[in-house]
XYZ file of C-alpha atoms in Angstrom:
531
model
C 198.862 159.485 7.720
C 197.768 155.900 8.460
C 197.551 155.216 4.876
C 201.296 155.968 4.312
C 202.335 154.423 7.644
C 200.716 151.331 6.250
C 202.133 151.758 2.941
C 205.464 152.301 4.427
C 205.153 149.091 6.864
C 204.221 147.035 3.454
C 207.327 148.044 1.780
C 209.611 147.494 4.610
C 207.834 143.791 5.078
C 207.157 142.240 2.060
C 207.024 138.354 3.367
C 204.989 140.162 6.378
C 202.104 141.667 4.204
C 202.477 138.285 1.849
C 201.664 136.158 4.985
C 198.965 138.428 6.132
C 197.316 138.586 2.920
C 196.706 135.097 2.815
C 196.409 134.223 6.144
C 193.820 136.911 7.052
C 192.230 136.747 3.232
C 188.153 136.639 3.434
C 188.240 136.349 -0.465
C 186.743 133.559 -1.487
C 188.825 132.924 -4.402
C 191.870 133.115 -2.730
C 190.229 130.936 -0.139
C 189.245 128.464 -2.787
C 192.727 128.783 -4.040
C 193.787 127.618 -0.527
C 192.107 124.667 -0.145
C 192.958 123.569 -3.810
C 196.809 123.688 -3.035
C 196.310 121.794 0.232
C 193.752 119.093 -1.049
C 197.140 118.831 -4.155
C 199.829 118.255 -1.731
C 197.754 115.999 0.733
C 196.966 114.365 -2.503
C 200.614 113.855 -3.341
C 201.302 112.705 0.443
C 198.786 110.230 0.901
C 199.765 109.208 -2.698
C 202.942 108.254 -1.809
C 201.868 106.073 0.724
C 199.768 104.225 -2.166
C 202.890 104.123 -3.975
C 205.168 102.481 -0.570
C 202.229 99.602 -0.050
C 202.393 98.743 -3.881
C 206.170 98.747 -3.746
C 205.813 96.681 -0.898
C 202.785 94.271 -2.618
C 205.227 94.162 -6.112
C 205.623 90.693 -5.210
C 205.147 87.997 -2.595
C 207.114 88.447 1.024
C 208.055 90.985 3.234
C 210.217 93.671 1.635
C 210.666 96.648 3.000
C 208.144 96.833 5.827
C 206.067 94.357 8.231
C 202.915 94.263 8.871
C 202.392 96.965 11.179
C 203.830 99.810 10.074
C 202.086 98.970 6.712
C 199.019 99.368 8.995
C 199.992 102.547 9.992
C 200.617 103.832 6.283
C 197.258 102.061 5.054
C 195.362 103.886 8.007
C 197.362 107.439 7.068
C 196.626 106.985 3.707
C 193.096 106.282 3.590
C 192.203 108.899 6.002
C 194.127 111.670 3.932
C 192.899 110.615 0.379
C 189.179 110.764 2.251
C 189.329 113.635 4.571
C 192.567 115.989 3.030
C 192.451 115.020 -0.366
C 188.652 114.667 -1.931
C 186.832 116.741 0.270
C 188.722 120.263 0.799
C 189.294 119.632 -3.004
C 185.575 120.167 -3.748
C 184.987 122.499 -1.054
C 187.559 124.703 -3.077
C 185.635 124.070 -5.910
C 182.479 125.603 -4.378
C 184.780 129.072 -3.046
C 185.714 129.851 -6.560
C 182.647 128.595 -8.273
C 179.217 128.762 -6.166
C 179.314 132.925 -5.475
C 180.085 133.404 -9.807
C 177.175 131.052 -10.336
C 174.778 132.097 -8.424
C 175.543 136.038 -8.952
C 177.092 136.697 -5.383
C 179.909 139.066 -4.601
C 181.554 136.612 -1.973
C 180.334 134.151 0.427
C 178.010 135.085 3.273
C 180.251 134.076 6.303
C 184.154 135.277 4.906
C 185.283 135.306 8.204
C 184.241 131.855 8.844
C 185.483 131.024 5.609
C 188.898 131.931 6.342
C 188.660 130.275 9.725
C 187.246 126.870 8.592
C 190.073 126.638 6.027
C 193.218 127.436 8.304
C 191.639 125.052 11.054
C 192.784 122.074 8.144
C 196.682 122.623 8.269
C 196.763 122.056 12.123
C 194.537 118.905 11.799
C 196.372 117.238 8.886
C 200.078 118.001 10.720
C 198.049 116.718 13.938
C 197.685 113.737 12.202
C 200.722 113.195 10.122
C 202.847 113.714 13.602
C 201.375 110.482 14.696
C 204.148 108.792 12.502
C 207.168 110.110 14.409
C 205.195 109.467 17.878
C 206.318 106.601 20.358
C 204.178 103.577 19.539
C 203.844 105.033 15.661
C 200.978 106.145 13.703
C 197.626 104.725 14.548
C 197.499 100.824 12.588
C 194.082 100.397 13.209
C 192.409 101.286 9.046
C 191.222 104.634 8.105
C 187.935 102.840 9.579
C 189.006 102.637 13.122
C 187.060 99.757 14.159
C 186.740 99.236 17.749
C 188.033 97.648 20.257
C 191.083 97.543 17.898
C 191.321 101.256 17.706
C 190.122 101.741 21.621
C 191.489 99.013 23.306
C 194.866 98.026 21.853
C 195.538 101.958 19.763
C 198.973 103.188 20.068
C 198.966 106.150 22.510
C 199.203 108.544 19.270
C 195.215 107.754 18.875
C 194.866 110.142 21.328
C 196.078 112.679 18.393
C 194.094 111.015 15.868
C 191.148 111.711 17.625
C 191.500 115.331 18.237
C 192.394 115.757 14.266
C 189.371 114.386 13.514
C 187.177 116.603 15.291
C 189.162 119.155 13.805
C 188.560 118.222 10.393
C 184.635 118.029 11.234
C 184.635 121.087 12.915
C 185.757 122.746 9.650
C 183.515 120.740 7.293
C 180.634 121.664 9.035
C 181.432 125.752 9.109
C 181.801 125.509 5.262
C 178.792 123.088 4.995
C 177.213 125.991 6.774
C 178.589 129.198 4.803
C 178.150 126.948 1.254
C 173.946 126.722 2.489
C 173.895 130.381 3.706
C 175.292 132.043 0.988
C 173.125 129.135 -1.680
C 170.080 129.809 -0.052
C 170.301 134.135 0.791
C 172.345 135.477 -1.808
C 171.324 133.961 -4.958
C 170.471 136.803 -7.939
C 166.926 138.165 -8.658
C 165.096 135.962 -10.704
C 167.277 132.944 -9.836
C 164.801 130.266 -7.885
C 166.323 127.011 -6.832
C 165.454 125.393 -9.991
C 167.202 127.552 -12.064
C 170.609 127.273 -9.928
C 173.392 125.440 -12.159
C 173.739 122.400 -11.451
C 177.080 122.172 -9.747
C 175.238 124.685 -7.339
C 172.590 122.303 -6.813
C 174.595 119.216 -5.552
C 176.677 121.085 -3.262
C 173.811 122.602 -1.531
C 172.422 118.807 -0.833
C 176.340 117.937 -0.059
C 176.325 120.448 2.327
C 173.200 119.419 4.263
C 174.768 116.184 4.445
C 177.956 117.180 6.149
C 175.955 118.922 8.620
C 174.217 115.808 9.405
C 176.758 113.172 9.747
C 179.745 115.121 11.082
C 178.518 115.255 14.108
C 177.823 111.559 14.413
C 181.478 111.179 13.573
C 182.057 113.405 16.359
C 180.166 111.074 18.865
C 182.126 108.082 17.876
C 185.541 109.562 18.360
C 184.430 110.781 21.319
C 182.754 108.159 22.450
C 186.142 105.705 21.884
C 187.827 108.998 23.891
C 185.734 108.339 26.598
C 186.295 104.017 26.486
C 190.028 105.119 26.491
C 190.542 107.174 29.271
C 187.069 107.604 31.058
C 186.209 103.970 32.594
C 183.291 103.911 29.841
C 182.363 100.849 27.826
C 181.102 101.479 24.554
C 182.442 99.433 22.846
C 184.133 96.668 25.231
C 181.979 93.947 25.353
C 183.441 93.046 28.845
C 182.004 96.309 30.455
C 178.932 95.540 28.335
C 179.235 97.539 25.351
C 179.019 95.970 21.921
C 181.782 96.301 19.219
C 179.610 96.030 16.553
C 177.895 99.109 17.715
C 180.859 101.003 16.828
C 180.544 99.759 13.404
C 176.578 100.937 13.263
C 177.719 104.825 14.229
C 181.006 105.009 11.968
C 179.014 103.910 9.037
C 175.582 105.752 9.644
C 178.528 108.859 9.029
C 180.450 106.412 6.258
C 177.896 105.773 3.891
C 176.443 109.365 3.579
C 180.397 110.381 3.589
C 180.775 108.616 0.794
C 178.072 110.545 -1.322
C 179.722 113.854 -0.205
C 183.098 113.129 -1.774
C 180.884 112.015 -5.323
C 177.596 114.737 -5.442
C 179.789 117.361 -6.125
C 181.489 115.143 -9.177
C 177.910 114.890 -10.295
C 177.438 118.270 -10.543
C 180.964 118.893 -12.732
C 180.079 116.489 -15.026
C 176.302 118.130 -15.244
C 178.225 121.126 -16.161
C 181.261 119.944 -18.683
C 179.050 117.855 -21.111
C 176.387 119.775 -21.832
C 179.331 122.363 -23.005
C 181.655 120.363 -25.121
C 177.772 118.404 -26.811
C 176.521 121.915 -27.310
C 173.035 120.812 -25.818
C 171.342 122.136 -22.892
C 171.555 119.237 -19.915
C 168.901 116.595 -20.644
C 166.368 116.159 -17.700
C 167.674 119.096 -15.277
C 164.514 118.820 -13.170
C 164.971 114.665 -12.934
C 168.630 115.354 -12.158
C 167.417 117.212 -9.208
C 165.466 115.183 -8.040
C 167.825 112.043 -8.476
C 170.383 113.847 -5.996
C 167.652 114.368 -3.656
C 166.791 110.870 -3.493
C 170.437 109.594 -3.631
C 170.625 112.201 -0.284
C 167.654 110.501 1.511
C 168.757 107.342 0.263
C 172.375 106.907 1.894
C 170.919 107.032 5.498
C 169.159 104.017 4.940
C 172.280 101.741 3.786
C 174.558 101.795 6.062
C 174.090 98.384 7.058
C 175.981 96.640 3.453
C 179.292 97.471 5.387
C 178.302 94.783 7.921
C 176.526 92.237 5.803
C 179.280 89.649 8.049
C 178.053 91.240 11.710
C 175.218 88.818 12.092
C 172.812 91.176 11.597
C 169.347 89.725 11.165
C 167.984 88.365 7.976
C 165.131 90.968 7.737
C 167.589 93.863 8.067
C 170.021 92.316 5.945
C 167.211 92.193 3.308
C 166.016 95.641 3.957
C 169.788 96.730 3.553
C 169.957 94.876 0.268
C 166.905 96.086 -1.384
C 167.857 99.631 -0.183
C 170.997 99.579 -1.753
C 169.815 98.011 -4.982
C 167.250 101.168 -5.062
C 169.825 103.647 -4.328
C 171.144 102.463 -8.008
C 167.974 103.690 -9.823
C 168.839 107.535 -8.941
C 172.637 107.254 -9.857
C 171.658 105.429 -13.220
C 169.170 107.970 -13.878
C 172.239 109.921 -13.683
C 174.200 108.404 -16.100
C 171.246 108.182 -18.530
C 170.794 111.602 -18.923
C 174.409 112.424 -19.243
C 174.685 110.210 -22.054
C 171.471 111.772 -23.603
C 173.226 115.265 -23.338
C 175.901 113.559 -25.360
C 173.361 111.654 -27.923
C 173.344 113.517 -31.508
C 175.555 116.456 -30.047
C 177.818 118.460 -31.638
C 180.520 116.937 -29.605
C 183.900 117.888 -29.256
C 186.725 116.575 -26.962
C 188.499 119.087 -25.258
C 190.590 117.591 -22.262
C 187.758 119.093 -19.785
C 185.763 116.478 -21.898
C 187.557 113.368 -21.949
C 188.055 114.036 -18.088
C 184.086 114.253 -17.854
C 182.889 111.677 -20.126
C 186.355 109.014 -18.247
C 184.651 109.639 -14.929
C 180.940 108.796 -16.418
C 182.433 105.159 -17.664
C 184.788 104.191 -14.811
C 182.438 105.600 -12.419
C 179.599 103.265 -13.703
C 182.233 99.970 -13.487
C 181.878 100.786 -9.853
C 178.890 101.136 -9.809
C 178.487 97.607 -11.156
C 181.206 96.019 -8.917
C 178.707 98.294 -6.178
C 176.133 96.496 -7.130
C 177.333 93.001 -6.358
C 178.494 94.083 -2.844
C 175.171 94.695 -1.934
C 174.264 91.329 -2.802
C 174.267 89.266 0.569
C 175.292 85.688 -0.286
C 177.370 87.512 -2.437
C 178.948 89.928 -0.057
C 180.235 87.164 2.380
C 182.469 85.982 -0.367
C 183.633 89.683 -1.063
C 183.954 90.727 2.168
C 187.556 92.285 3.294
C 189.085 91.137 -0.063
C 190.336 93.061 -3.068
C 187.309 93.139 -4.592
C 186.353 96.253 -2.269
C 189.500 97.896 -2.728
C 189.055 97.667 -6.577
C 185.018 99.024 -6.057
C 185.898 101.907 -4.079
C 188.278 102.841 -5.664
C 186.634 102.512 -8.943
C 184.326 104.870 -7.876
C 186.498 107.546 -5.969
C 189.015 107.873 -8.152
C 187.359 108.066 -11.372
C 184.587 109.771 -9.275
C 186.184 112.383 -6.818
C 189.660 112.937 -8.854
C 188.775 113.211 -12.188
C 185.887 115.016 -11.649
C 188.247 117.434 -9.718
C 190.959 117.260 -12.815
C 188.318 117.845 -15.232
C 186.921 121.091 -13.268
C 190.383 122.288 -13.068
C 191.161 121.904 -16.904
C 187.217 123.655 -17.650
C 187.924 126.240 -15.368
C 191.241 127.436 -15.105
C 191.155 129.341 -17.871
C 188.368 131.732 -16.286
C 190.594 132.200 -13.312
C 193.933 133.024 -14.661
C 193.271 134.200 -18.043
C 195.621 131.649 -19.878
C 194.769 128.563 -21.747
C 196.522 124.802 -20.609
C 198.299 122.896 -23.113
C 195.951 121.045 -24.666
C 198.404 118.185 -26.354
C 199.702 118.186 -22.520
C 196.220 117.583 -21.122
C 195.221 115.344 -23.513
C 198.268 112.924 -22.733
C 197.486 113.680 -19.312
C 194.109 111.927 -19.382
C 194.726 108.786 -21.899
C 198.177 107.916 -19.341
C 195.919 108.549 -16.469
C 193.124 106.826 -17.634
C 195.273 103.901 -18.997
C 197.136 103.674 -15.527
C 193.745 103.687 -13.643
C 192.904 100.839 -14.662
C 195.733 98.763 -15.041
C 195.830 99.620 -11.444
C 192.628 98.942 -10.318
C 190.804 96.722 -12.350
C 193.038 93.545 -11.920
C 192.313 93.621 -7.956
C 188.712 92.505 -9.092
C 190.161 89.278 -9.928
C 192.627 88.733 -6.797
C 189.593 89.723 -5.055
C 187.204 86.974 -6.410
C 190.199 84.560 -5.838
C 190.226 85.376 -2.400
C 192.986 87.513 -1.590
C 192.462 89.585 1.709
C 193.194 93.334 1.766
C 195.150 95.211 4.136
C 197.802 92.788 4.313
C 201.522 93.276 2.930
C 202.224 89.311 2.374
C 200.462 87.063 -0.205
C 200.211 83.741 -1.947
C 202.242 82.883 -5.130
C 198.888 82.850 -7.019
C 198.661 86.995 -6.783
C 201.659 87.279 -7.880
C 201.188 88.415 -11.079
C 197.850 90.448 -10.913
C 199.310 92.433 -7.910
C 203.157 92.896 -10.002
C 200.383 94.760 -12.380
C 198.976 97.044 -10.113
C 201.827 97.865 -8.859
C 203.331 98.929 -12.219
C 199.929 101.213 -12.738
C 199.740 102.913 -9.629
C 203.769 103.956 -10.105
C 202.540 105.208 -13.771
C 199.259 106.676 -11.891
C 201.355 108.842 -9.760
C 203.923 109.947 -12.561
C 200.425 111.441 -14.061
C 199.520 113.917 -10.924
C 203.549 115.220 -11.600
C 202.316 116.210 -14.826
C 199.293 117.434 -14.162
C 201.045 120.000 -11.469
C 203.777 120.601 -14.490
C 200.511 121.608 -16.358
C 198.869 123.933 -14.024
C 201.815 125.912 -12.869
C 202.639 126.326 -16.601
C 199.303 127.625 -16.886
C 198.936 129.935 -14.315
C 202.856 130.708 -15.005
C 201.835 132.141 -18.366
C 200.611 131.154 -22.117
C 197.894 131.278 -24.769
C 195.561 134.362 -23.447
C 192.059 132.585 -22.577
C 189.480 134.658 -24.460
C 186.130 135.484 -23.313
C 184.460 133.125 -24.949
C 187.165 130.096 -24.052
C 185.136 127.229 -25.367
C 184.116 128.392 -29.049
C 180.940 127.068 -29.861
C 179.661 127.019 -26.048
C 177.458 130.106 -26.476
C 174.321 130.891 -23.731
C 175.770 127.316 -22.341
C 176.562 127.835 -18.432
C 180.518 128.093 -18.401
C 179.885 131.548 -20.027
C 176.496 132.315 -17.966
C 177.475 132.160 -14.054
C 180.298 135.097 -13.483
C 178.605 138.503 -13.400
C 181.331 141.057 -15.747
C 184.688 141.607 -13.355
C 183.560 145.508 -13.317
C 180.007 144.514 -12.002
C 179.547 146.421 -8.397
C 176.406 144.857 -7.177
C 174.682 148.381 -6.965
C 172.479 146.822 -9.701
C 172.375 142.549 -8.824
C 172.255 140.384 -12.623
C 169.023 139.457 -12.731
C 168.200 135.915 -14.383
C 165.091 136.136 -17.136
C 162.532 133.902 -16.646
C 163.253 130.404 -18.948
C 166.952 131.162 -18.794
C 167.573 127.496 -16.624
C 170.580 125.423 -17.345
C-alpha cells in the first residue's frame, strides 16, 4: 500500500520527487555531480568579474568603474575563483572518483556528504548578496587584511564573515568523510601504498583542510569580535597588532594554496602514465614528495610578508624554507616527465590538458621561486608580477587539471565519448589565451605596475591592452568547454569499456569494481598490482 501511495505521489509530482532526489541524494556520484555544476557556474561568475576588471584595465583611465567598486569585484572574484570555484571542483572530483578507486560502494558519511554540499549554495548567495547591500560588497581583497577589513569594512562584512565560516564548515565535513572513507573502506589487499595516486593526494589534502580551516575560522572571528565586541586584535590603538592578522590569514593561506594544487598532482599522476603507456615512474618518491610538500607549507607562511619588517633571521628561515619546498614539487615534475620519456605516447585531449598543466605549472613555479627571494621580493611585492605567479600556477594548476579530469573521465560516467576535434581546439585556444593573458603581467610587474588598481601609466598600456584581449578569448574557451560537456552527456559516440585503447592493466581501467558488483564478495587487490 505504501509502495503505490508513493508511486502514486511521484507521478502526481514530478518537479517534487526531482527536487527531492537531489536534494536529499546520499549518492556520491550525484553528490559529486553537484559540486561539479556549482564549482562551473561559480567559475563562470567569478569569471566574469575577471572579464569587467580587464575591460576596465583595456587601457589607461577610468572607464566604466572607480576604484572602489573595482575593489569590491576584485575581492568577489578572488574569493569565488579560491573558495567556489577550485576547491568544491576537486572535492567533486574525489565523490565520483575516490569510492571507484579504492573499491568502496559509497562514501562512509552520505549523510554528511549531502549536508556539507548543500551548506555551499547558502554561503556563496551569502556572499554574492553583499553586492546589492547598502555600503556594497566588501572592497577590502579576497585577503581581507586588517584594520582595512575590521575597521573601515562596509557593514556587508558582517555577511562576508558568516559565509566564510560556512564555506569552512563544509570543507572540513568533506575533509572528514574523504579521510574516513580513504582510511576504513579501502578493498582487501589494498594498503596505502598501493592506493592510486589521485587517492593518495586527496587523503594528505584532506588532512590539510582539517588543519587550517579552523585557523581561518579564528581570524574571521576574531575581526567579528574587533567589530562589534570592544576587542583589539588587530587595532594597534587598543594594542593589537595588524600585522598579526597577516601571520593567522596566511598560516591558513599558504597551506590553502597546496589544497587547491595536491589534488592536480594527483590527475596528472593518473592521465600520463595512461596516454605514455608506462606505469608512473617513482610512485613511492611521489608519495613521499606530497608528504613533504604537506609538512612543508606550514613553515612558509612568512614569504607573504617579506615587506612586514619581520626580522632578518626569520626572513632567512622563510627564504630557505621556501626554496626547499621546490625540491618536492620538482621531484614532481621529474618523474612525470620520466613517465613520458621513451613512451608510447599519444595525445588525446585528456593528454594535452595533463602534460599543459605540467609546463605552465612549472613557469610558476619559476616566477615562485623569485618571490621567495627577499631583496628580490621587495621589488615584487603588490605588483603584477604576483598576479601573473599565482595565477600561473592556479590556473594551469587547479583548472586544467580539473578540465583534463573531466575530458579522462567523462566517458566512464556517461557512457559517451567528447568530441575529440572539439577538445582538442579547446585546449590549444585555451592554452594560447592563457598565456597571452598572463604571461605579459610578468613584465608590467617588473616595471613596476601595482595590482589591484583600475588606473595606470601610459607605459602599461600596451602589455595590459594584451591581457585584456586573452582573458576575453580565455573566457570564450570555458563557453565551449560547457558546449562540449552537455553535448557529451546529451548523447554521441558510445564510450567502450576499454575507452583509451592501448591503456590496458593501466589505472583508468583498474579502480571501478564491474557496475553489477554487490559487495557480498569486496575486489580484492593481488599483491604487486600498485599503480
Amino acid at each position: 500500500m505504501d509502495t503505490h501511495s508513493e508511486s502514486n505521489s511521484k507521478t502526481r509530482h514530478p518537479l517534487l520527487a526531482f527536487a527531492a532526489r537531489w536534494l536529499l541524494t546520499t549518492n556520491h556520484k550525484e553528490i559529486g555531480t553537484l559540486y561539479l555544476c556549482l564549482s562551473f557556474l561559480l567559475f563562470f561568475i567569478a569569471g566574469s568579474m575577471a572579464m569587467f576588471m580587464r575591460l576596465e584595465l583595456f587601457e589607461p583611465g577610468i572607464q566604466f568603474v572607480d576604484p572602489l567598486h573595482y575593489n569590491q569585484i576584485l575581492t568577489l572574484h578572488g574569493l569565488i575563483m579560491v573558495f567556489g570555484a577550485v576547491m568544491p571542483a576537486f572535492v567533486g572530483l574525489a565523490n565520483w572518483l575516490i569510492p571507484m578507486m579504492i573499491g568502496a560502494p559509497d562514501m562512509a558519511l552520505p549523510r554528511l556528504n549531502n549536508f556539507s554540499f548543500w551548506i555551499l549554495p547558502f554561503a556563496f548567495a551569502l556572499l554574492l548578496s553583499t553586492l546589492f547591500m547598502e555600503g556594497g560588497a566588501p572592497n577590502f581583497g579576497w585577503t581581507f587584511y586588517a584594520p582595512l577589513s575590521t575597521t573601515y569594512g562596509p557593514p556587508s562584512t558582517d555577511f562576508f564573515i558568516l559565509g566564510v565560516h560556512m564555506m569552512g564548515i563544509s570543507s572540513i565535513l568533506g575533509a572528514i568523510n574523504i579521510i574516513v572513507t580513504i582510511v576504513n573502506m579501502r578493498a582487501p589487499g589494498m594498503t596505502y601504498m598501493k592506493m592510486p595516486m589521485f587517492v593518495w593526494t586527496w587523503l594528505i589534502t584532506a588532512f590539510l583542510l582539517i588543519m587550517v580551516m579552523p585557523v581561518l575560522a579564528g581570524v574571521v572571528t576574531m575581526m567579528l569580535t574587533d567589530r562589534h565586541f570592544g576587542t583589539s586584535f588587530f587595532e594597534a590603538a587598543g594594542g593589537g597588532d595588524p600585522v598579526l592578522f597577516q601571520h593567522i590569514f596566511w598560516f591558513f593561506g599558504h597551506p590553502e594554496v597546496y589544497i587547491m594544487i595536491l589534488p592536480g598532482f594527483g590527475i596528472a599522476s593518473q592521465i600520463i602514465p595512461t596516454f605514455a603507456r608506462k606505469k608512473l615512474f617513482g610512485y613511492h618518491s611521489m608519495v613521499y614528495a606530497t608528504l613533504a610538500i604537506a609538512v612543508l607549507s606550514f613553515v612558509v607562511w612568512g614569504h607573504h610578508m617579506f615587506t612586514t619588517g619581520m626580522p632578518l633571521f626569520a626572513q632567512l628561515f622563510i627564504m630557505y624554507a621556501t626554496m626547499l619546498i621546490a625540491v618536492p614539487t620538482g621531484v614532481k615534475v621529474f618523474n612525470w616527465v620520466a613517465t613520458m620519456w621513451r613512451g608510447s605516447m599519444t595525445f588525446e585531449t585528456p593528454m594535452l590538458f595533463a602534460i599543459g598543466f605540467v609546463m605552465m605549472f612549472t613557469i610558476g613555479g619559476f616566477s615562485g621561486l623569485m618571490l621567495a627571494l627577499v631583496p628580490a621580493d621587495f621589488q615584487y611585492h603588490d605588483t603584477y608580477f604576483v598576479v601573473a605567479h599565482f595565477h600561473y600556477v592556479l590556473y594551469p594548476g587547479a583548472i586544467f587539471g580539473t578540465m583534463a579530469a573531466v575530458y579522462y573521465w567523462l566517458p566512464k560516467w556517461c557512457g559517451h565519448m567528447y568530441d575529440e576535434r572539439l577538445g582538442k581546439i579547446h585546449f590549444w585556444v585555451a592554452t594560447f589565451a592563457v598565456n597571452l593573458t598572463f604571461f605579459p603581467m610578468h613584465f608590467t610587474g617588473l616595471a613596476g605596475m601595482p595590482r589591484r588598481i583600475p588606473d595606470y601609466s601610459l607605459q602599461f598600456a600596451d602589455f595590459n591592452m594584451v591581457s585584456s584581449i586573452g582573458a576575453g578569448l580565455l573566457g570564450l574557451t570555458q563557453i565551449l568547454f560547457l558546449y562540449i560537456v552537455v553535448k557529451t552527456i546529451r548523447g554521441g559516440e558510445k564510450a567502450t569499456a576499454q575507452v583509451w585503447e592501448g591503456a590496458e592493466g593501466l589505472e583508468w581501467t583498474i579502480p571501478s569494481p564491474a557496475p553489477l558488483h554487490t559487495f557480498a564478495t569486496p575486489p580484492v587487490i593481488a599483491d604487486g598490482d600498485h599503480p
